[in-house]
PDB file of C-alpha atoms in Angstrom:
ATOM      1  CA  UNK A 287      21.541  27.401  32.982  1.00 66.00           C
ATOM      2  CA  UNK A 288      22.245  29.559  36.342  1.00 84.00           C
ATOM      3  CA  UNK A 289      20.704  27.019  38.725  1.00 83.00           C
ATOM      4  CA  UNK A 290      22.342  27.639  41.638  1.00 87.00           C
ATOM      5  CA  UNK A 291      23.091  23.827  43.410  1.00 82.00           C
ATOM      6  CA  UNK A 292      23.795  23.423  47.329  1.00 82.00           C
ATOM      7  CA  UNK A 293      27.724  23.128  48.157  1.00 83.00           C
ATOM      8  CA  UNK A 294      29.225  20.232  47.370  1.00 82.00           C
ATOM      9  CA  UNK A 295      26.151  18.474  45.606  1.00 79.00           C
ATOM     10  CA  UNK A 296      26.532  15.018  45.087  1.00 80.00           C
ATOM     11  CA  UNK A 297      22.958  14.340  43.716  1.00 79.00           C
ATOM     12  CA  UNK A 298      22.187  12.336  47.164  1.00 76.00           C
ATOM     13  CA  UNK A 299      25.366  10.023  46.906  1.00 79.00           C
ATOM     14  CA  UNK A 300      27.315  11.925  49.571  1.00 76.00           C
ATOM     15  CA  UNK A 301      28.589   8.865  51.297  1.00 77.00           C
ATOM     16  CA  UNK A 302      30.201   7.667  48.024  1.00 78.00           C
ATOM     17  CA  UNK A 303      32.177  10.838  47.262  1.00 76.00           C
ATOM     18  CA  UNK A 304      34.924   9.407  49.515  1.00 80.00           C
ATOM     19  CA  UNK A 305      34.301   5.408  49.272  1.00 78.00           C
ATOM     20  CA  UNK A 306      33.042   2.898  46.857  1.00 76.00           C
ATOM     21  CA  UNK A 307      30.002   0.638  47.556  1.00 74.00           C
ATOM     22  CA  UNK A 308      29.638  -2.801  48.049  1.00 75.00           C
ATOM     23  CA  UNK A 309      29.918  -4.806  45.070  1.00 77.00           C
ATOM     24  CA  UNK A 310      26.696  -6.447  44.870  1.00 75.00           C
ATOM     25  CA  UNK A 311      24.675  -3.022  45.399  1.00 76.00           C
ATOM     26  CA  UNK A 312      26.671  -1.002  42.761  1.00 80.00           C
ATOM     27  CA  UNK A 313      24.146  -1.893  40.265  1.00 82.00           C
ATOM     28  CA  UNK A 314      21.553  -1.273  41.857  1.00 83.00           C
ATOM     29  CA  UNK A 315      22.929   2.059  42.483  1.00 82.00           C
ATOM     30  CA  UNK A 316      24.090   2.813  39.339  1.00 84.00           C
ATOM     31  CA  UNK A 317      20.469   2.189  38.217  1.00 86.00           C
ATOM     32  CA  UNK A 318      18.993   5.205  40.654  1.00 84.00           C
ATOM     33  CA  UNK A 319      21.764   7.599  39.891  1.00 84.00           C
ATOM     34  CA  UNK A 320      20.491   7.653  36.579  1.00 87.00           C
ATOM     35  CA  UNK A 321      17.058   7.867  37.953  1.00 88.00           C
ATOM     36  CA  UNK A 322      18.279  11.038  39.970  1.00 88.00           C
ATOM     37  CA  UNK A 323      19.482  12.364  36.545  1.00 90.00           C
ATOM     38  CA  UNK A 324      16.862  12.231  35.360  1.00 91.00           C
ATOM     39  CA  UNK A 325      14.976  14.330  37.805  1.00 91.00           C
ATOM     40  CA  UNK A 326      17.489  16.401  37.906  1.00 90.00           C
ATOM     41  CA  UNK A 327      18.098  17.305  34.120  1.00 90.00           C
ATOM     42  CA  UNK A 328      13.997  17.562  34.564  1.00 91.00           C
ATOM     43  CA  UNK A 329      14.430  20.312  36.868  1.00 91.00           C
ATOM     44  CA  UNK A 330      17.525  21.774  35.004  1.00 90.00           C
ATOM     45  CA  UNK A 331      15.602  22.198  31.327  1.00 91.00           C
ATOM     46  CA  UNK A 332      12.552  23.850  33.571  1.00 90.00           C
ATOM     47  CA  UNK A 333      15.356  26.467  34.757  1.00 91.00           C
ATOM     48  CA  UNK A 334      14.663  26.665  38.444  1.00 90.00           C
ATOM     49  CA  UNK A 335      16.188  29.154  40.585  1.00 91.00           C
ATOM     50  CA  UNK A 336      17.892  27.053  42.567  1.00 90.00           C
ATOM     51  CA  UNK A 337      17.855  23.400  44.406  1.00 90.00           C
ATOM     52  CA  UNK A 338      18.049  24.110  47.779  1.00 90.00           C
ATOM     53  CA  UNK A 339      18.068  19.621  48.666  1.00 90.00           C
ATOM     54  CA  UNK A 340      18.349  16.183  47.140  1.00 89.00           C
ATOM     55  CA  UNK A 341      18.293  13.210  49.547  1.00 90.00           C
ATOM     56  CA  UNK A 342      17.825  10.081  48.565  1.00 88.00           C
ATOM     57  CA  UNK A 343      17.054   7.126  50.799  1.00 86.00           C
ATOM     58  CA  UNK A 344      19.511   4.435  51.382  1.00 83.00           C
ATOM     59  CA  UNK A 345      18.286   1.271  49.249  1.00 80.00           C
ATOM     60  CA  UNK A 346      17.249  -1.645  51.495  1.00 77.00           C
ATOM     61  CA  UNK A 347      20.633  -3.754  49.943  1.00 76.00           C
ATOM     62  CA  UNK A 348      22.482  -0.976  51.216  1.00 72.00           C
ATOM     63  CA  UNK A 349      21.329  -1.599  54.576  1.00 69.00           C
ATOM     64  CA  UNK A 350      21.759  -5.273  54.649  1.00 67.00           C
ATOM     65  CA  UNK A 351      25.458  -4.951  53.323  1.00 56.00           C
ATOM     66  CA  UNK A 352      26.653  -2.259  56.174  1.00 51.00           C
ATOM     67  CA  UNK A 353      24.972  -4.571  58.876  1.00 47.00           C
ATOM     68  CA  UNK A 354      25.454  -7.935  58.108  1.00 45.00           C
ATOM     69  CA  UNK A 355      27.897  -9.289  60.505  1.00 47.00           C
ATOM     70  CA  UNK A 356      30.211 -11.819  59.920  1.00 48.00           C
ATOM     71  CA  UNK A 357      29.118 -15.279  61.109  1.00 48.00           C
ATOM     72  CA  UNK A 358      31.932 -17.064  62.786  1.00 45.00           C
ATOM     73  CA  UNK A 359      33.275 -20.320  61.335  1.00 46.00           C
ATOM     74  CA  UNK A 360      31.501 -22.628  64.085  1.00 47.00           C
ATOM     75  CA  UNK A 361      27.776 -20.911  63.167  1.00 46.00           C
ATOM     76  CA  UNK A 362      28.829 -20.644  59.333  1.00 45.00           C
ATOM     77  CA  UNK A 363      29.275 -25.136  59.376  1.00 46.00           C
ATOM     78  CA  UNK A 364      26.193 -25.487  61.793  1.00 46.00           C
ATOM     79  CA  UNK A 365      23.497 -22.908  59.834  1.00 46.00           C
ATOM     80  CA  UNK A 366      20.981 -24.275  57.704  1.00 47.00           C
ATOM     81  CA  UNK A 367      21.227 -22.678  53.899  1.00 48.00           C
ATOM     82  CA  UNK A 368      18.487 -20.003  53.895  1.00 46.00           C
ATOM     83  CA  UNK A 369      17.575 -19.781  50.158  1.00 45.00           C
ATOM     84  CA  UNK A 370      17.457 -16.119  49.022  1.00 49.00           C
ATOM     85  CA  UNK A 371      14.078 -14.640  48.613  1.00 50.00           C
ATOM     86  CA  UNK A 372      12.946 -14.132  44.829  1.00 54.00           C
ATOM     87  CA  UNK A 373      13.473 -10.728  43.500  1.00 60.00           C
ATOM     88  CA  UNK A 374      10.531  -8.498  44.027  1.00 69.00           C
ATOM     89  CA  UNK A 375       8.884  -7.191  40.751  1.00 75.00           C
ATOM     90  CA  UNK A 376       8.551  -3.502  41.756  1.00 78.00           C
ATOM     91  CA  UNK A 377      11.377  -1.398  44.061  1.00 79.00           C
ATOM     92  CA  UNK A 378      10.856   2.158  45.161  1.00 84.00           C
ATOM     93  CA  UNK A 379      13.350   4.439  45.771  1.00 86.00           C
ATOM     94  CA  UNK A 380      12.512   7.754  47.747  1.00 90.00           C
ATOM     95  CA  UNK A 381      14.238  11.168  46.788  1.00 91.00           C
ATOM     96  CA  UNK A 382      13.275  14.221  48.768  1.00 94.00           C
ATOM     97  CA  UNK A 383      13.870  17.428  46.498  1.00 93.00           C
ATOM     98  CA  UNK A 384      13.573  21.246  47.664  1.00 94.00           C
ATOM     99  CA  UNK A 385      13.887  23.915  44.726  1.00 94.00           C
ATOM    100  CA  UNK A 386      12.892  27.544  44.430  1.00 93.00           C
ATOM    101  CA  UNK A 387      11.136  28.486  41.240  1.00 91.00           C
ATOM    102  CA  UNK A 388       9.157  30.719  39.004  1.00 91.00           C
ATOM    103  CA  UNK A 389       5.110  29.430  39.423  1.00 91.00           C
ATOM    104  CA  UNK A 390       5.817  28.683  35.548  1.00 91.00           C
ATOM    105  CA  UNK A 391       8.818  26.512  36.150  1.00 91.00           C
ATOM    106  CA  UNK A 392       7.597  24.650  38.804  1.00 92.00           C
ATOM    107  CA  UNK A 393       4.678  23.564  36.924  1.00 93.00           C
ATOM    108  CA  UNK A 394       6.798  22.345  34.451  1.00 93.00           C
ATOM    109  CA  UNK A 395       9.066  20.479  36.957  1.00 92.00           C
ATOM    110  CA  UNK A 396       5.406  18.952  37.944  1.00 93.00           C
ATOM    111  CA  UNK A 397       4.039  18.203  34.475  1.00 93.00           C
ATOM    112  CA  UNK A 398       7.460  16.536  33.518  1.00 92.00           C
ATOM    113  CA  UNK A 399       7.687  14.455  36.346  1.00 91.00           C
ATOM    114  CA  UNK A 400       4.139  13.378  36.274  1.00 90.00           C
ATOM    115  CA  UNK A 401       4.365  12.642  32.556  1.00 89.00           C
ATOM    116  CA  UNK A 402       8.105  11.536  32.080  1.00 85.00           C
ATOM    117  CA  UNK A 403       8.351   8.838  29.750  1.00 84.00           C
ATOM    118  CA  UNK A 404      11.562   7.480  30.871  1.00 80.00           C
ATOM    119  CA  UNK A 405      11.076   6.690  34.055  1.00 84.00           C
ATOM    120  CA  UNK A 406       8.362   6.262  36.571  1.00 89.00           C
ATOM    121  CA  UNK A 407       8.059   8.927  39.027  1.00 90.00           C
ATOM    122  CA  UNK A 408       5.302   9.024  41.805  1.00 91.00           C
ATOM    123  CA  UNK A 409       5.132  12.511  44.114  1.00 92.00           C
ATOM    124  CA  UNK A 410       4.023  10.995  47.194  1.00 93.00           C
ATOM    125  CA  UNK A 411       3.980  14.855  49.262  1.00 94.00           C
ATOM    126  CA  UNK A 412       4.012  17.871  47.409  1.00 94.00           C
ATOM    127  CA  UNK A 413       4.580  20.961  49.876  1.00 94.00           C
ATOM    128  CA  UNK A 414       4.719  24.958  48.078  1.00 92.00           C
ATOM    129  CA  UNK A 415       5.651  28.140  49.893  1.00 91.00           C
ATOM    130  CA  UNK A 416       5.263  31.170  48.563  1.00 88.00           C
ATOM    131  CA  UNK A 417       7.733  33.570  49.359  1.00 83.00           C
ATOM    132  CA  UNK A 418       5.549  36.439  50.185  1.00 79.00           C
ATOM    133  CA  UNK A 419       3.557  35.589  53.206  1.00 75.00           C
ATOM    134  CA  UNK A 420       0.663  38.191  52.844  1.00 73.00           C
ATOM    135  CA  UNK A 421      -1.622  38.931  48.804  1.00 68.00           C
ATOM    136  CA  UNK A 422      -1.323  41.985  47.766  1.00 64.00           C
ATOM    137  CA  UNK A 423      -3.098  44.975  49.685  1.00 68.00           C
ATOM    138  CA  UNK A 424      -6.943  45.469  49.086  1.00 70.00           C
ATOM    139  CA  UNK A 425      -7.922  49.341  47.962  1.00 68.00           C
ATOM    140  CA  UNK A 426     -10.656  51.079  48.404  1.00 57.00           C
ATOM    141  CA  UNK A 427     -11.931  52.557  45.528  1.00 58.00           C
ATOM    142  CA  UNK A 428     -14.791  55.052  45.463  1.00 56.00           C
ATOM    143  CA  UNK A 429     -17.540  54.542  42.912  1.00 57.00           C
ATOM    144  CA  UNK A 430     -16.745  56.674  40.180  1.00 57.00           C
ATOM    145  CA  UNK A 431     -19.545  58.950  38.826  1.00 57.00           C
ATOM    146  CA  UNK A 432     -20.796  57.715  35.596  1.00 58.00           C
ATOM    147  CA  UNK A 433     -19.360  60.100  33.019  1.00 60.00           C
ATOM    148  CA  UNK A 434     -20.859  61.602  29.807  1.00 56.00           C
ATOM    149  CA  UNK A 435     -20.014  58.863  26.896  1.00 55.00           C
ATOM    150  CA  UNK A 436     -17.012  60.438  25.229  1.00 58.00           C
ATOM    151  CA  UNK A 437     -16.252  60.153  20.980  1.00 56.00           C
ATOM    152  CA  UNK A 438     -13.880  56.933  20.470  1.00 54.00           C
ATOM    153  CA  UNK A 439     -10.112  57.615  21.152  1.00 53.00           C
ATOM    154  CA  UNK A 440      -8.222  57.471  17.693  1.00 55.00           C
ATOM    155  CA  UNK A 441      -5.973  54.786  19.618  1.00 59.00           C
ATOM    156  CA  UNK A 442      -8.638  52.511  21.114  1.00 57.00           C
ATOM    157  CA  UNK A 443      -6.102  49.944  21.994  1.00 57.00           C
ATOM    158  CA  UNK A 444      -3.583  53.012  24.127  1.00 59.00           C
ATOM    159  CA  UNK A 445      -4.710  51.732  27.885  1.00 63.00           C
ATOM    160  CA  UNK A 446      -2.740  51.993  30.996  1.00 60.00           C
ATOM    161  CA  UNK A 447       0.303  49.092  31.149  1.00 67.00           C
ATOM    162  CA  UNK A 448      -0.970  46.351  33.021  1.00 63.00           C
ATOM    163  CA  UNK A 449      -0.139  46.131  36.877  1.00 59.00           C
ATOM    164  CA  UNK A 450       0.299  42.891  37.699  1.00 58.00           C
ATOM    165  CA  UNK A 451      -0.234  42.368  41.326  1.00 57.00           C
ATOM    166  CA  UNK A 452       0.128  38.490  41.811  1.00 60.00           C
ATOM    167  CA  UNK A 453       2.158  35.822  40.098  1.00 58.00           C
ATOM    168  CA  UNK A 454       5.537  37.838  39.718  1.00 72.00           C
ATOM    169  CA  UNK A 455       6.684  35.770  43.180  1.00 81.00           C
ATOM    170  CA  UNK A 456       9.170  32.824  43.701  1.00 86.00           C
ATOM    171  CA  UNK A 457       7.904  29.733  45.287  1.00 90.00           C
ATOM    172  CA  UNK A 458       9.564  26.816  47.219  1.00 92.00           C
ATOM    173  CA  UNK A 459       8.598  23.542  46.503  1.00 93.00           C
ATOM    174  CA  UNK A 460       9.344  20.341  48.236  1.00 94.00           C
ATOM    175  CA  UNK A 461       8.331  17.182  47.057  1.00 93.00           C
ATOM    176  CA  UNK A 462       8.868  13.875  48.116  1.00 93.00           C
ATOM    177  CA  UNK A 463       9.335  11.509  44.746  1.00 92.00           C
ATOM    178  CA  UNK A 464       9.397   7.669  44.382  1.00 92.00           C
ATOM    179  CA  UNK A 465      10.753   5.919  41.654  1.00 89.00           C
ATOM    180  CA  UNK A 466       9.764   2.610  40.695  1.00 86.00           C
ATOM    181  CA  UNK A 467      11.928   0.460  38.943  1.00 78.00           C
ATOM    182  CA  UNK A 468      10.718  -2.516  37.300  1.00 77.00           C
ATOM    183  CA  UNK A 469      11.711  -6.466  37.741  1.00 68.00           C
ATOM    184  CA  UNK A 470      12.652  -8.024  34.631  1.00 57.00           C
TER     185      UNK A 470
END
């Protein structure tokens, strides 16, 4: 495919290259790395130049399991039993991605993601930089005298190659994506 991917890309999961999570949150987990897969196979089959970032936001139960202290065995016998809150029916989970592309890829990255069928995706910020800062330069043209009318060419269809002069660029897009996963 010759997307090229940042140095050592871990599709937002850095922090579990080197350590496993916490038990109760490797579900959940499991559950957006496919959701990263698939936004990333979306932007794979578009063939983007390159993804220049993926991060993902820490789930909220990731959160709660790195700072939940410990209660102490005298609190732990004297603390009422707080019962858990029901499960919500709708989570989000926030990816921000930055990839350089063709204008014809990355409105295919846009129309997949907006239309996937496998999973709900919601682009909350959509930013696009063009690489070229300045359109193409204006020239003057002098009105041509109107000329006698000539006999038809015996190739009516030899004209000059087309020039064009906008839309061969690269843009960068960055996009900030939510993806909802449903409650059963």
């Amino acid at each position: 495919n010759n997307v090229k991917l940042p140095d050592k890309f871990e599709l937002g999961f850095d922090e579990f290259a080197t350590g496993l999570p916490d038990t109760a949150v490797a579900p959940l987990l499991g559950q957006e790395l496919s959701q990263v897969q698939m936004l990333m196979n979306i932007l794979l089959d578009a063939k983007v130049d390159s993804v220049i970032s993926l991060h993902r936001a820490p789930l909220p139960e990731e959160r709660k399991s790195l700072s939940t202290p410990t209660p102490s065995p005298a609190t732990g016998r004297t603390a009422a039993k707080t019962s858990t809150p029901p499960p919500t029916a709708l989570q989000r989970n926030v990816v921000d991605v930055t990839f350089k592309a063709t204008p014809a890829a990355a409105r295919k990255v846009l129309n997949e993601i907006a239309n996937s069928s496998g999973q709900f995706f919601i682009i909350r910020t959509l930013y696009v930089h063009n690489e070229k800062d300045k359109g193409p330069p204006r020239q003057r043209t002098e009105p041509t005298p109107p000329q006698a009318p000539q006999r038809a060419s015996p190739q009516p269809g030899a004209a000059a190659p087309l020039n064009f002069i906008v839309g061969n660029e690269h843009i960068e897009v960055s996009a900030t994506i939510e993806m909802l996963r449903f409650g059963s």
